[in-house]
Amino acid sequence: MQTHETGQATGLNRNAIGLWSLVFFVLATNGPLTGLVGVAPTAILLGNGIGLPSSYLVAGIVYLLFCVGFVAMSRYIHNTGAFYAYISTGLGRPMGTAAAFLAIVAYGGLQMSCYGMIGFFLSLALEETGIHVAWWVASIVIACIVQPLSSRNVALNGKTLGILMSIEVITLIVFDLAVIGDGGGPESFSTASFTVDAFLSPGVGAVFAFVASSFIGIETTAIYAEEARDPTRTIPRATYISVVLITALLVLSSWLLIVSYGPSQAVAVAEQNPGTMWFDTAARVAGHWLSLLMNALLITSLFSIVLSLQNTLSRYLYALGREQVFLPFFSRLHPRHKTPHVASFVLAVVNIILLTAFGLAAIDPMTGVLPLGSAPAALGILSVQVLTSLAVICFFQRDKRHTNIWQRLIAPLLSLSAMSTGVFLIATHMELLTGGIEFLNTAIPIGLILVAAYGILVALWLRRYRPQRYAKLANASLDT
């Protein structure tokens, strides 16, 4: 087998990341505590109510199906551009370039929405100590911490996120055990959340607009392919472990939250106190200390997300800069840490400028910044995942390699169908993500289409006027 590796030529820090560091990077990107505490009550209220745990379970199964083809293809492609490289190889460079620009906009939107949230909650926490700091100033301080940390050795990032994610996961497990130890709720351990009627209750279509965001960082394992130890083995393992862990945490914790109030009362509680639903239960079943800990960890969880996304985005920009699809200086690496520090620095500057603009314009972080960022993130990344499933099918259709029909066709086709349905549901329920801002309901889908079209045009221009450069796009990493 002849292998063409991009990592050695580019100087990325090879063999720097192990299996569990990859898992922690995925967990950090998805932020299970943030997803549960910040999103689950709203999903219960606006989605299918007590059927939320079964919705998480269905989504987890869909992503496990997605992983079958994704992992099979990861054995042959090692490129920090991840989905960009996969789609370019399977569907052609124009579609791959379109997907890359979509991913950058989507991840950038998600990071900005998380900066809005962390600034909001950090400002509230400081307010309780008598320190008044505007939310956007707090966000800028976080951005200034994230940038140098993301430019350090990637192994250090993995260890940092590993500590934060371990505390976060342990806290959720403590919450779950406390509810179990308390005997459940007024209706004991009701399994009503897992009935067909609960899952298919009104709002089942809308709920996936929230659920999809909880699995948005699955690509993270492949993004570190050039820096992972034995990527052919560690990436598949890390991907499956991450999906199973995320699904288990989401399903079990959301179910026990509903159980703690009783299925007949959970929706009413979510309507009255969505922001304190988790904290009230934690204080009741374990004590005020757990409520305070979860509140504090919400901030560290958001910090983990913005740090992980900083790494993801800088590597996407690095991959495009390296192949001169985008600004070439993004391909510059830190002389010591071998990280894309220039791309990371530019991202930090852009984020600081945007946060300053939002702050001066008095835009609310939760009702303004959050929908502006989260809506394109959910729709954009799921669209890229749809293209990836299709790319897997096309890639193995040309050469079956060492795969069976389940890996190269059936599982990718099932995930393609399910995720395409998810794209439709999110696009038709955009008002849930935008907070009902009418203009954004149409502007965001149209904007993402224009971003994809721009990526296609860039690739077509390169094919016509820079054919040698075009021929190298996402091609140097293919194992033959």
XYZ file of C-alpha atoms in Angstrom:
480
model
C 0.000 0.000 0.000
C 1.384 3.354 -0.986
C 0.632 6.185 1.424
C 0.812 9.896 0.819
C 0.703 11.716 4.155
C 0.135 15.395 4.451
C 1.234 15.668 8.044
C 4.947 15.035 7.520
C 5.270 17.614 4.796
C 3.330 20.290 6.616
C 5.013 19.824 9.981
C 1.906 19.288 12.132
C 2.730 17.693 15.467
C 2.460 14.030 14.543
C 1.694 11.311 17.113
C 0.733 13.947 19.685
C -2.827 12.834 20.489
C -3.969 9.524 21.941
C -7.350 7.802 21.964
C -8.848 9.469 25.034
C -7.622 12.923 24.068
C -9.572 12.504 20.832
C -12.646 11.443 22.812
C -12.324 14.491 25.073
C -12.010 16.779 22.035
C -15.332 15.425 20.724
C -17.035 15.718 24.119
C -15.730 19.265 24.471
C -17.063 20.290 21.064
C -20.505 18.929 21.907
C -20.528 20.075 25.541
C -22.995 17.546 27.058
C -23.620 19.663 30.160
C -24.298 22.765 28.059
C -26.571 20.784 25.755
C -28.546 19.311 28.632
C -28.796 22.311 30.969
C -29.075 24.942 28.251
C -31.069 23.158 25.556
C -33.016 20.212 27.005
C -35.699 22.253 28.865
C -36.417 24.269 25.716
C -36.505 21.070 23.654
C -39.022 19.597 26.094
C -41.153 22.716 25.880
C -41.042 23.315 22.120
C -40.405 19.764 20.935
C -42.087 16.465 21.730
C -42.224 17.005 25.495
C -41.385 13.967 27.585
C -40.386 12.146 24.383
C -37.047 14.003 24.347
C -34.990 11.059 25.722
C -36.272 8.782 22.957
C -35.421 11.511 20.440
C -31.837 11.555 21.752
C -31.776 7.764 21.442
C -32.979 7.838 17.825
C -30.430 10.536 16.994
C -27.683 8.473 18.625
C -28.617 5.457 16.505
C -28.585 7.610 13.358
C -25.102 8.898 14.214
C -23.865 5.387 14.903
C -25.051 4.496 11.388
C -23.261 7.583 10.098
C -20.080 6.473 11.873
C -20.013 3.139 10.038
C -19.250 4.738 6.668
C -17.358 7.662 8.180
C -14.998 5.339 10.045
C -14.553 3.059 7.034
C -13.477 6.038 4.924
C -11.253 7.423 7.699
C -8.942 4.435 7.250
C -7.979 5.730 3.818
C -7.997 9.510 4.258
C -5.863 11.329 6.831
C -6.403 15.050 6.424
C -6.978 17.768 9.000
C -9.684 19.107 6.663
C -11.815 16.074 7.602
C -15.231 16.428 5.924
C -13.644 18.688 3.303
C -11.245 15.904 2.321
C -13.905 13.186 2.507
C -16.406 15.026 0.328
C -13.739 16.184 -2.128
C -12.601 12.603 -2.582
C -16.090 11.127 -2.836
C -18.095 13.806 -4.639
C -15.441 15.924 -6.312
C -13.400 18.946 -5.315
C -16.089 21.588 -6.018
C -18.513 19.928 -3.567
C -15.702 19.408 -1.072
C -14.734 23.063 -1.209
C -18.379 24.045 -0.769
C -18.576 21.791 2.279
C -15.411 23.336 3.731
C -16.817 26.862 3.544
C -20.121 25.634 4.987
C -18.291 23.971 7.885
C -16.267 27.106 8.637
C -19.389 29.278 8.719
C -21.279 26.711 10.811
C -18.514 26.135 13.364
C -17.857 29.866 13.483
C -21.533 30.501 14.185
C -21.561 27.888 16.921
C -18.474 29.396 18.530
C -19.988 32.877 18.468
C -23.221 31.649 20.049
C -21.172 29.974 22.798
C -19.189 33.177 23.339
C -22.522 34.924 23.825
C -23.628 32.350 26.393
C -20.368 32.200 28.330
C -20.260 35.998 28.488
C -23.842 36.065 29.767
C -23.354 33.438 32.493
C -19.917 34.715 33.515
C -21.297 38.237 33.821
C -24.117 36.951 36.043
C -21.684 35.013 38.229
C -19.448 38.061 38.682
C -22.508 40.193 39.446
C -23.203 38.013 42.483
C -19.759 38.903 43.846
C -20.382 42.622 43.340
C -18.323 42.905 40.146
C -20.159 44.407 37.186
C -18.800 43.386 33.792
C -20.739 43.646 30.525
C -21.344 40.262 28.917
C -19.388 41.115 25.775
C -16.383 42.300 27.783
C -16.406 38.994 29.662
C -16.585 37.163 26.308
C -13.619 39.110 24.950
C -11.570 38.176 28.027
C -12.385 34.507 27.369
C -11.408 34.906 23.685
C -8.056 36.355 24.766
C -7.459 33.281 26.966
C -8.602 30.779 24.339
C -6.316 32.077 21.577
C -2.909 31.467 23.197
C -4.094 28.186 24.704
C -5.220 26.907 21.283
C -1.816 27.817 19.848
C 0.032 25.685 22.389
C 0.945 22.047 21.944
C -2.167 20.122 20.953
C -1.389 17.505 23.605
C -1.718 20.220 26.275
C -5.129 21.129 24.841
C -6.140 17.484 25.071
C -5.099 17.275 28.721
C -6.882 20.534 29.589
C -10.092 19.416 27.934
C -9.687 15.967 29.455
C -9.733 17.423 32.981
C -12.713 19.697 32.268
C -14.696 16.958 30.494
C -13.984 14.407 33.219
C -15.385 16.769 35.861
C -18.381 17.526 33.640
C -19.202 13.869 32.977
C -18.705 12.901 36.639
C -21.071 15.701 37.692
C -23.778 14.453 35.326
C -23.292 10.928 36.670
C -23.613 12.248 40.243
C -26.844 14.005 39.225
C -28.193 10.779 37.715
C -27.228 8.697 40.752
C -28.784 11.269 43.080
C -32.118 11.076 41.244
C -31.954 7.269 41.314
C -31.028 7.276 45.004
C -33.932 9.613 45.720
C -36.299 7.001 44.375
C -37.068 8.715 41.103
C -39.970 11.125 41.204
C -43.659 11.312 42.070
C -44.373 8.701 39.391
C -41.368 6.545 40.266
C -39.150 5.523 37.335
C -41.744 5.902 34.637
C -40.667 4.760 31.162
C -43.335 6.879 29.481
C -40.601 8.843 27.687
C -39.715 5.785 25.626
C -43.170 4.919 24.326
C -44.052 5.366 20.670
C -46.809 7.802 21.616
C -44.385 10.030 23.532
C -41.830 10.011 20.729
C -44.411 10.773 18.038
C -46.253 13.412 20.038
C -46.738 16.874 18.459
C -43.383 18.562 18.079
C -41.423 15.443 17.083
C -40.321 17.203 13.908
C -39.314 20.359 15.720
C -37.322 18.569 18.426
C -34.592 17.514 16.001
C -33.729 21.165 15.490
C -32.405 20.955 19.067
C -31.244 17.337 19.185
C -28.978 17.584 16.116
C -26.829 20.234 17.798
C -25.889 17.734 20.514
C -23.958 15.631 17.976
C -22.419 18.453 15.986
C -18.765 17.671 16.800
C -18.506 14.070 15.566
C -16.103 15.206 12.853
C -13.577 16.285 15.488
C -11.785 12.926 15.561
C -10.935 13.120 11.849
C -9.796 16.735 12.150
C -6.860 15.524 14.252
C -5.992 12.662 11.868
C -2.590 14.156 11.048
C -1.755 14.599 14.741
C -3.175 11.361 16.166
C -1.207 8.292 17.129
C -2.000 5.436 14.755
C -5.001 7.252 13.215
C -6.187 4.142 11.354
C -7.055 2.583 14.714
C -7.558 5.478 17.130
C -9.977 7.533 14.992
C -12.557 4.722 14.562
C -12.379 3.808 18.243
C -12.575 7.404 19.437
C -15.515 8.102 17.127
C -17.608 5.175 18.340
C -16.723 5.733 22.002
C -17.680 9.408 21.706
C -21.059 8.756 20.074
C -21.962 6.058 22.600
C -20.899 8.225 25.568
C -22.755 11.297 24.315
C -25.899 9.293 23.563
C -25.836 7.549 26.955
C -25.387 10.834 28.840
C -28.119 12.619 26.897
C -30.663 9.797 27.089
C -30.129 8.850 30.737
C -29.799 12.366 32.177
C -32.752 13.851 30.250
C -34.919 10.865 31.223
C -34.016 11.173 34.912
C -34.704 14.923 34.789
C -38.218 14.160 33.512
C -38.593 11.357 36.055
C -37.624 13.718 38.895
C -40.679 15.887 38.168
C -42.923 13.136 36.876
C -43.860 12.804 33.179
C -47.245 14.407 33.810
C -45.642 17.570 35.253
C -42.319 17.907 33.415
C -43.638 19.955 30.487
C -45.421 22.388 32.820
C -42.223 22.829 34.858
C -40.215 23.451 31.676
C -42.723 26.123 30.715
C -42.528 27.870 34.086
C -38.835 27.530 34.977
C -36.743 26.373 31.985
C -33.604 28.115 33.199
C -33.591 26.569 36.680
C -35.109 23.156 35.943
C -31.844 21.244 36.336
C -30.552 23.281 39.259
C -33.794 22.903 41.230
C -33.685 19.126 40.832
C -29.993 18.969 41.752
C -30.593 20.969 44.941
C -33.586 18.820 45.873
C -32.026 15.372 45.360
C -28.396 16.045 46.342
C -28.157 19.427 48.007
C -27.413 23.008 47.096
C -23.749 22.155 46.475
C -24.598 20.128 43.359
C -26.727 22.960 42.009
C -23.850 25.419 42.524
C -21.367 22.992 40.955
C -23.536 22.483 37.856
C -23.945 26.238 37.535
C -20.177 26.742 37.686
C -19.496 23.856 35.303
C -21.841 25.387 32.775
C -19.234 28.124 32.361
C -16.319 25.662 32.127
C -18.336 23.565 29.676
C -18.826 26.577 27.424
C -15.121 27.368 27.752
C -14.316 23.835 26.600
C -16.586 24.255 23.593
C -15.060 27.541 22.433
C -11.538 26.160 22.918
C -12.308 22.986 20.984
C -14.002 24.976 18.210
C -10.994 27.301 18.054
C -8.845 24.236 17.350
C -11.325 22.895 14.802
C -11.707 26.166 12.907
C -7.990 26.940 12.860
C -7.282 23.519 11.364
C -9.955 23.965 8.714
C -8.439 27.328 7.764
C -4.986 25.752 7.863
C -6.063 22.984 5.463
C -7.552 25.492 2.999
C -4.557 27.813 3.332
C -2.143 24.940 2.773
C -3.849 24.133 -0.522
C -4.246 27.830 -1.390
C -8.017 27.582 -1.620
C -8.131 30.338 0.965
C -5.537 32.812 2.262
C -2.135 31.011 2.158
C -0.815 32.576 5.367
C -3.307 30.452 7.303
C -0.959 27.529 6.630
C 1.804 28.994 8.819
C 2.589 26.850 11.856
C 3.951 27.752 15.259
C 7.727 27.069 15.140
C 7.688 25.220 18.454
C 4.202 23.787 18.947
C 3.472 23.037 15.272
C -0.059 24.402 15.548
C -1.850 26.728 13.060
C -1.311 29.752 15.304
C -1.801 32.357 12.565
C -5.255 30.994 11.733
C -6.070 30.886 15.452
C -4.925 34.474 15.938
C -7.028 35.753 13.019
C -10.053 33.891 14.395
C -9.551 35.542 17.774
C -9.338 38.993 16.188
C -12.524 38.393 14.177
C -14.344 37.143 17.278
C -13.237 40.150 19.331
C -14.391 42.552 16.595
C -17.782 40.836 16.338
C -18.267 40.706 20.110
C -17.405 44.389 20.380
C -19.886 45.204 17.622
C -22.625 43.146 19.322
C -21.903 44.832 22.625
C -21.891 48.380 21.287
C -25.091 47.654 19.375
C -26.694 46.428 22.637
C -27.593 43.039 21.136
C -28.721 40.587 23.792
C -26.448 37.530 24.013
C -29.279 35.028 24.554
C -31.985 36.387 22.257
C -29.709 37.938 19.625
C -26.234 36.424 19.457
C -27.358 32.882 20.305
C -29.857 32.482 17.426
C -27.552 34.292 14.996
C -24.906 31.656 15.625
C -26.700 28.435 16.525
C -29.159 28.358 13.621
C -26.553 28.294 10.798
C -24.461 25.893 12.893
C -27.195 23.268 13.199
C -28.326 23.510 9.573
C -24.829 23.892 8.114
C -23.101 21.007 9.880
C -25.990 18.585 9.328
C -25.932 19.491 5.619
C -22.212 18.731 5.494
C -22.848 15.411 7.255
C -25.439 14.558 4.597
C -22.842 15.224 1.901
C -20.333 13.078 3.803
C -22.719 10.106 3.848
C -23.212 10.484 0.103
C -19.447 10.829 -0.394
C -18.852 7.536 1.445
C -21.217 5.714 -0.911
C -19.605 7.208 -4.022
C -16.060 6.633 -2.734
C -16.554 2.908 -2.158
C -18.632 2.475 -5.297
C -15.500 3.181 -7.317
C -13.355 0.840 -5.213
C -14.797 -1.468 -2.550
C -11.410 -1.756 -0.821
C -11.634 -3.805 2.378
C -15.292 -3.106 3.148
C -18.524 -5.053 3.220
C -21.897 -3.938 1.861
C -23.024 -2.769 5.321
C -20.075 -0.386 5.619
C -20.021 0.975 2.085
C -23.730 1.151 1.239
C -26.466 0.142 3.686
C -25.396 2.102 6.798
C -24.377 5.237 4.830
C -27.648 5.109 2.901
C -29.685 4.861 6.104
C -27.806 7.768 7.680
C -28.148 9.769 4.452
C -31.924 9.317 4.505
C -32.270 10.148 8.198
C -29.970 13.181 8.090
C -31.623 14.526 4.936
C -34.898 14.367 6.839
C -33.186 16.232 9.675
C -32.048 18.997 7.316
C -35.627 19.384 6.088
C -37.015 19.468 9.647
C -34.501 22.085 10.784
C -35.074 24.248 7.696
C -38.841 24.113 8.182
C -38.606 24.815 11.924
C -35.942 27.506 11.719
C -38.030 29.830 13.895
C -37.261 27.633 16.925
C -33.545 28.283 16.538
C -33.781 31.945 15.585
C -36.091 32.875 18.439
C -38.849 33.776 15.988
C -36.867 36.498 14.193
C -38.719 36.363 10.873
C -35.914 37.752 8.726
C -33.460 35.101 9.919
C -35.853 32.248 9.143
C -35.237 32.740 5.421
C -31.925 34.631 5.471
C -29.964 31.832 7.161
C -30.883 28.985 4.745
C -30.382 31.283 1.749
C -27.084 32.521 3.190
C -25.792 28.970 3.612
C -26.745 28.157 0.011
C -24.777 31.208 -1.139
C -21.770 30.153 0.954
C -21.824 26.704 -0.646
C -22.190 28.247 -4.097
C -19.176 30.461 -3.421
C -17.109 27.401 -2.497
C -18.103 25.684 -5.724
C -17.192 28.767 -7.762
C -13.778 28.983 -6.072
C -13.047 25.362 -6.989
C -14.274 25.826 -10.571
C -12.111 28.929 -10.938
C -9.094 26.984 -9.735
C -9.880 24.145 -12.148
C -9.987 26.564 -15.081
C -7.184 28.996 -14.236
C -4.979 27.094 -11.743
C -5.294 23.432 -12.793
C -2.136 22.287 -11.016
C -3.305 23.762 -7.736
C -6.790 22.332 -8.291
C -5.366 18.850 -8.851
C -3.785 18.895 -5.382
C -6.954 19.787 -3.465
C -7.664 17.219 -0.728
C -5.669 14.687 -2.734
C -2.330 14.386 -0.977
C -3.794 12.477 1.962
C -5.390 9.559 0.120
C -4.079 6.122 1.051
C -4.098 3.918 -2.042
